[in-house]
PDB file of C-alpha atoms in Angstrom:
ATOM      1  CA  MET A  30      -6.406  15.254   5.329  1.00 74.00           C
ATOM      2  CA  GLU A  31      -8.315  13.142   2.441  1.00 85.00           C
ATOM      3  CA  THR A  32      -7.762   9.737   2.100  1.00 87.00           C
ATOM      4  CA  MET A  33      -6.751  10.571  -1.657  1.00 91.00           C
ATOM      5  CA  ALA A  34      -3.414  13.087  -0.220  1.00 90.00           C
ATOM      6  CA  LEU A  35      -3.063  10.157   1.194  1.00 93.00           C
ATOM      7  CA  GLU A  36      -2.770   7.700  -1.055  1.00 95.00           C
ATOM      8  CA  ALA A  37      -1.108  10.392  -3.339  1.00 96.00           C
ATOM      9  CA  GLN A  38       1.449  10.639  -1.265  1.00 97.00           C
ATOM     10  CA  VAL A  39       1.978   6.403  -1.138  1.00 98.00           C
ATOM     11  CA  TYR A  40       2.117   6.439  -4.671  1.00 98.00           C
ATOM     12  CA  SER A  41       4.972   9.170  -4.728  1.00 98.00           C
ATOM     13  CA  ALA A  42       7.261   7.510  -2.080  1.00 98.00           C
ATOM     14  CA  LEU A  43       6.852   4.307  -4.090  1.00 98.00           C
ATOM     15  CA  THR A  44       7.419   5.508  -7.197  1.00 98.00           C
ATOM     16  CA  SER A  45      10.162   8.267  -6.412  1.00 98.00           C
ATOM     17  CA  ASP A  46      12.556   5.388  -4.368  1.00 98.00           C
ATOM     18  CA  SER A  47      15.408   4.220  -7.005  1.00 98.00           C
ATOM     19  CA  ALA A  48      16.217   1.009  -4.727  1.00 98.00           C
ATOM     20  CA  LEU A  49      12.351  -0.150  -4.811  1.00 98.00           C
ATOM     21  CA  ILE A  50      12.029   0.893  -8.626  1.00 98.00           C
ATOM     22  CA  ALA A  51      15.003  -1.301  -9.380  1.00 98.00           C
ATOM     23  CA  LEU A  52      13.442  -4.395  -7.768  1.00 97.00           C
ATOM     24  CA  LEU A  53      10.657  -4.349  -9.983  1.00 96.00           C
ATOM     25  CA  ALA A  54       9.844  -5.830 -13.367  1.00 94.00           C
ATOM     26  CA  LYS A  55       8.965  -2.752 -15.714  1.00 93.00           C
ATOM     27  CA  GLY A  56       9.956   0.203 -12.813  1.00 95.00           C
ATOM     28  CA  THR A  57       7.144   2.917 -11.966  1.00 95.00           C
ATOM     29  CA  LYS A  58       5.096   0.987 -14.638  1.00 94.00           C
ATOM     30  CA  SER A  59       5.207  -2.035 -12.080  1.00 94.00           C
ATOM     31  CA  ILE A  60       3.264   0.486  -9.121  1.00 96.00           C
ATOM     32  CA  PHE A  61      -0.383   0.244  -9.902  1.00 95.00           C
ATOM     33  CA  HIS A  62      -3.526   2.024  -7.968  1.00 95.00           C
ATOM     34  CA  LEU A  63      -6.422  -0.526  -6.335  1.00 92.00           C
ATOM     35  CA  GLN A  64      -6.402  -3.560  -8.862  1.00 90.00           C
ATOM     36  CA  ALA A  65      -2.892  -4.918 -11.929  1.00 84.00           C
ATOM     37  CA  PRO A  66      -3.760  -5.401 -15.407  1.00 80.00           C
ATOM     38  CA  GLY A  67      -5.412  -8.214 -16.381  1.00 75.00           C
ATOM     39  CA  ASP A  68      -2.793  -8.519 -19.238  1.00 71.00           C
ATOM     40  CA  ASN A  69      -0.547 -11.161 -19.270  1.00 63.00           C
ATOM     41  CA  SER A  70       2.756  -9.313 -20.105  1.00 62.00           C
ATOM     42  CA  ALA A  71       5.650 -10.371 -17.691  1.00 64.00           C
ATOM     43  CA  ARG A  72       4.924  -7.528 -15.482  1.00 81.00           C
ATOM     44  CA  TYR A  73       6.062  -9.072 -12.314  1.00 91.00           C
ATOM     45  CA  PRO A  74       7.032  -8.810  -9.677  1.00 95.00           C
ATOM     46  CA  CYS A  75       5.363  -5.683  -9.125  1.00 95.00           C
ATOM     47  CA  LEU A  76       2.432  -3.771  -6.692  1.00 97.00           C
ATOM     48  CA  VAL A  77      -1.395  -3.202  -6.270  1.00 97.00           C
ATOM     49  CA  TYR A  78      -2.092  -0.405  -3.079  1.00 97.00           C
ATOM     50  CA  SER A  79      -5.612   0.525  -2.499  1.00 97.00           C
ATOM     51  CA  PRO A  80      -7.145   1.951   0.884  1.00 96.00           C
ATOM     52  CA  ILE A  81      -9.177  -0.510   2.636  1.00 96.00           C
ATOM     53  CA  SER A  82     -10.887   1.644   5.250  1.00 95.00           C
ATOM     54  CA  ASP A  83     -11.260   5.358   6.423  1.00 92.00           C
ATOM     55  CA  VAL A  84     -12.370   4.313  10.326  1.00 91.00           C
ATOM     56  CA  PRO A  85     -12.827   8.071  12.219  1.00 85.00           C
ATOM     57  CA  ALA A  86     -10.994   7.185  15.106  1.00 78.00           C
ATOM     58  CA  LEU A  87     -11.272  10.523  17.643  1.00 79.00           C
ATOM     59  CA  ILE A  88     -14.263  12.486  18.154  1.00 80.00           C
ATOM     60  CA  GLY A  89     -15.095  15.456  19.893  1.00 82.00           C
ATOM     61  CA  ASP A  90     -17.889  17.409  20.124  1.00 81.00           C
ATOM     62  CA  ASP A  91     -20.104  15.871  17.827  1.00 78.00           C
ATOM     63  CA  ILE A  92     -17.512  16.452  15.127  1.00 79.00           C
ATOM     64  CA  GLU A  93     -14.624  13.597  13.870  1.00 76.00           C
ATOM     65  CA  VAL A  94     -11.019  14.891  14.845  1.00 83.00           C
ATOM     66  CA  THR A  95      -8.950  12.032  12.985  1.00 86.00           C
ATOM     67  CA  HIS A  96      -9.422   9.484  10.777  1.00 88.00           C
ATOM     68  CA  ARG A  97      -7.672   5.729  10.772  1.00 94.00           C
ATOM     69  CA  VAL A  98      -6.455   4.740   6.864  1.00 96.00           C
ATOM     70  CA  THR A  99      -5.355   1.377   6.066  1.00 97.00           C
ATOM     71  CA  ILE A 100      -3.759   0.734   3.259  1.00 98.00           C
ATOM     72  CA  ARG A 101      -3.150  -2.522   1.532  1.00 98.00           C
ATOM     73  CA  ILE A 102      -0.258  -3.166  -0.735  1.00 98.00           C
ATOM     74  CA  HIS A 103       0.208  -6.478  -2.496  1.00 97.00           C
ATOM     75  CA  VAL A 104       3.783  -7.176  -4.067  1.00 97.00           C
ATOM     76  CA  ILE A 105       2.934  -9.834  -6.528  1.00 95.00           C
ATOM     77  CA  THR A 106       5.418 -12.050  -8.190  1.00 94.00           C
ATOM     78  CA  LEU A 107       5.332 -15.360 -10.073  1.00 92.00           C
ATOM     79  CA  ASP A 108       8.101 -16.608  -7.669  1.00 94.00           C
ATOM     80  CA  GLY A 109       7.675 -16.071  -4.403  1.00 94.00           C
ATOM     81  CA  GLN A 110      11.051 -13.745  -3.542  1.00 95.00           C
ATOM     82  CA  TYR A 111       9.491 -10.734  -1.973  1.00 96.00           C
ATOM     83  CA  ASN A 112      11.574 -10.148   1.249  1.00 97.00           C
ATOM     84  CA  VAL A 113      13.996  -7.263  -0.690  1.00 98.00           C
ATOM     85  CA  ILE A 114      11.386  -5.560  -1.856  1.00 98.00           C
ATOM     86  CA  TYR A 115       9.239  -5.862   1.630  1.00 98.00           C
ATOM     87  CA  ARG A 116      11.268  -4.291   3.275  1.00 98.00           C
ATOM     88  CA  ASN A 117      12.256  -1.025   1.344  1.00 98.00           C
ATOM     89  CA  ILE A 118       8.233  -0.936   0.855  1.00 98.00           C
ATOM     90  CA  ASN A 119       8.338  -1.138   4.560  1.00 98.00           C
ATOM     91  CA  ARG A 120      11.088   1.784   5.235  1.00 98.00           C
ATOM     92  CA  ILE A 121       9.459   3.400   2.938  1.00 98.00           C
ATOM     93  CA  MET A 122       5.639   3.263   5.208  1.00 98.00           C
ATOM     94  CA  SER A 123       7.498   3.823   7.832  1.00 98.00           C
ATOM     95  CA  ASP A 124       9.523   7.105   6.624  1.00 98.00           C
ATOM     96  CA  LEU A 125       5.506   8.085   5.569  1.00 97.00           C
ATOM     97  CA  GLY A 126       4.026   7.607   9.338  1.00 97.00           C
ATOM     98  CA  PHE A 127       2.427   4.258   8.493  1.00 98.00           C
ATOM     99  CA  MET A 128       2.616   1.586  11.063  1.00 98.00           C
ATOM    100  CA  ARG A 129       2.414  -1.978   9.918  1.00 98.00           C
ATOM    101  CA  VAL A 130      -1.048  -3.804  11.135  1.00 97.00           C
ATOM    102  CA  GLN A 131      -0.631  -7.339   8.907  1.00 97.00           C
ATOM    103  CA  THR A 132       1.435  -9.262   6.800  1.00 98.00           C
ATOM    104  CA  THR A 133      -0.029 -12.636   5.117  1.00 98.00           C
ATOM    105  CA  GLN A 134       1.140 -14.412   2.231  1.00 97.00           C
ATOM    106  CA  TYR A 135      -1.683 -15.904  -0.427  1.00 97.00           C
ATOM    107  CA  ILE A 136      -0.988 -18.166  -3.888  1.00 97.00           C
ATOM    108  CA  GLU A 137      -3.674 -17.593  -6.478  1.00 91.00           C
ATOM    109  CA  ASP A 138      -3.701 -18.883  -9.720  1.00 87.00           C
ATOM    110  CA  SER A 139       0.649 -19.016  -9.643  1.00 87.00           C
ATOM    111  CA  GLN A 140       1.219 -15.552  -8.600  1.00 91.00           C
ATOM    112  CA  LYS A 141       2.854 -15.728  -5.097  1.00 95.00           C
ATOM    113  CA  MET A 142       1.678 -12.487  -3.371  1.00 96.00           C
ATOM    114  CA  LEU A 143       2.765 -11.366   0.061  1.00 98.00           C
ATOM    115  CA  ILE A 144      -0.094  -8.713   1.673  1.00 98.00           C
ATOM    116  CA  ILE A 145       0.599  -6.000   4.026  1.00 98.00           C
ATOM    117  CA  ASP A 146      -1.992  -3.829   5.557  1.00 98.00           C
ATOM    118  CA  TYR A 147      -0.481  -0.200   7.053  1.00 98.00           C
ATOM    119  CA  ARG A 148      -1.924   2.265   9.050  1.00 97.00           C
ATOM    120  CA  ILE A 149      -1.869   5.711  10.005  1.00 96.00           C
ATOM    121  CA  GLY A 150      -3.940   8.662  11.903  1.00 91.00           C
ATOM    122  CA  VAL A 151      -4.624  12.148  10.474  1.00 87.00           C
ATOM    123  CA  SER A 152      -6.376  15.250  11.621  1.00 84.00           C
ATOM    124  CA  SER A 153      -9.844  15.108  10.021  1.00 81.00           C
ATOM    125  CA  GLU A 154      -9.993  19.011   9.533  1.00 74.00           C
ATOM    126  CA  TRP A 155     -10.911  18.500   5.831  1.00 61.00           C
ATOM    127  CA  GLN A 156     -14.278  17.964   7.198  1.00 57.00           C
ATOM    128  CA  GLN A 157     -15.179  20.734   8.815  1.00 51.00           C
TER     129      GLN A 157
END
C-alpha cells in the first residue's frame, strides 16, 4: 500500500467518526493535512495529520517486501483540553491497525498541543 493511500484511509477514518468530529471546533473542517492554515479564525481544537517517515522494513531478494509508515497527528488547542480527543484518535488509529509510538506535549504561540506518532507496517507490492 502506498503512503498516500494510507493517508487517505486516516483522513477518511478521522472525518467519518462522529464522536471525534463533535469535539472539534468546526467538525470536519478542523482536520488538516500537513499544516493548519495561518489565519486566526476560531478553529481550535483542530487536528493536523502528516506522514513523517516511510522506511523499508523487510527486504527479500533485493526487493522491498514491507515498509513502515509513521503518521503524526497534532491535536492543537488553546486550553490544553485534549484528553478526550486523544482517546478518540487512539481508538480510530488502533482500529486501522496503527500502533502508537510516542506522545509529546508541546506549547507554541499560546497553542497547547499533543503530538502523537502512530506506526504501521504495510506491504510494498505496489513498488514491484
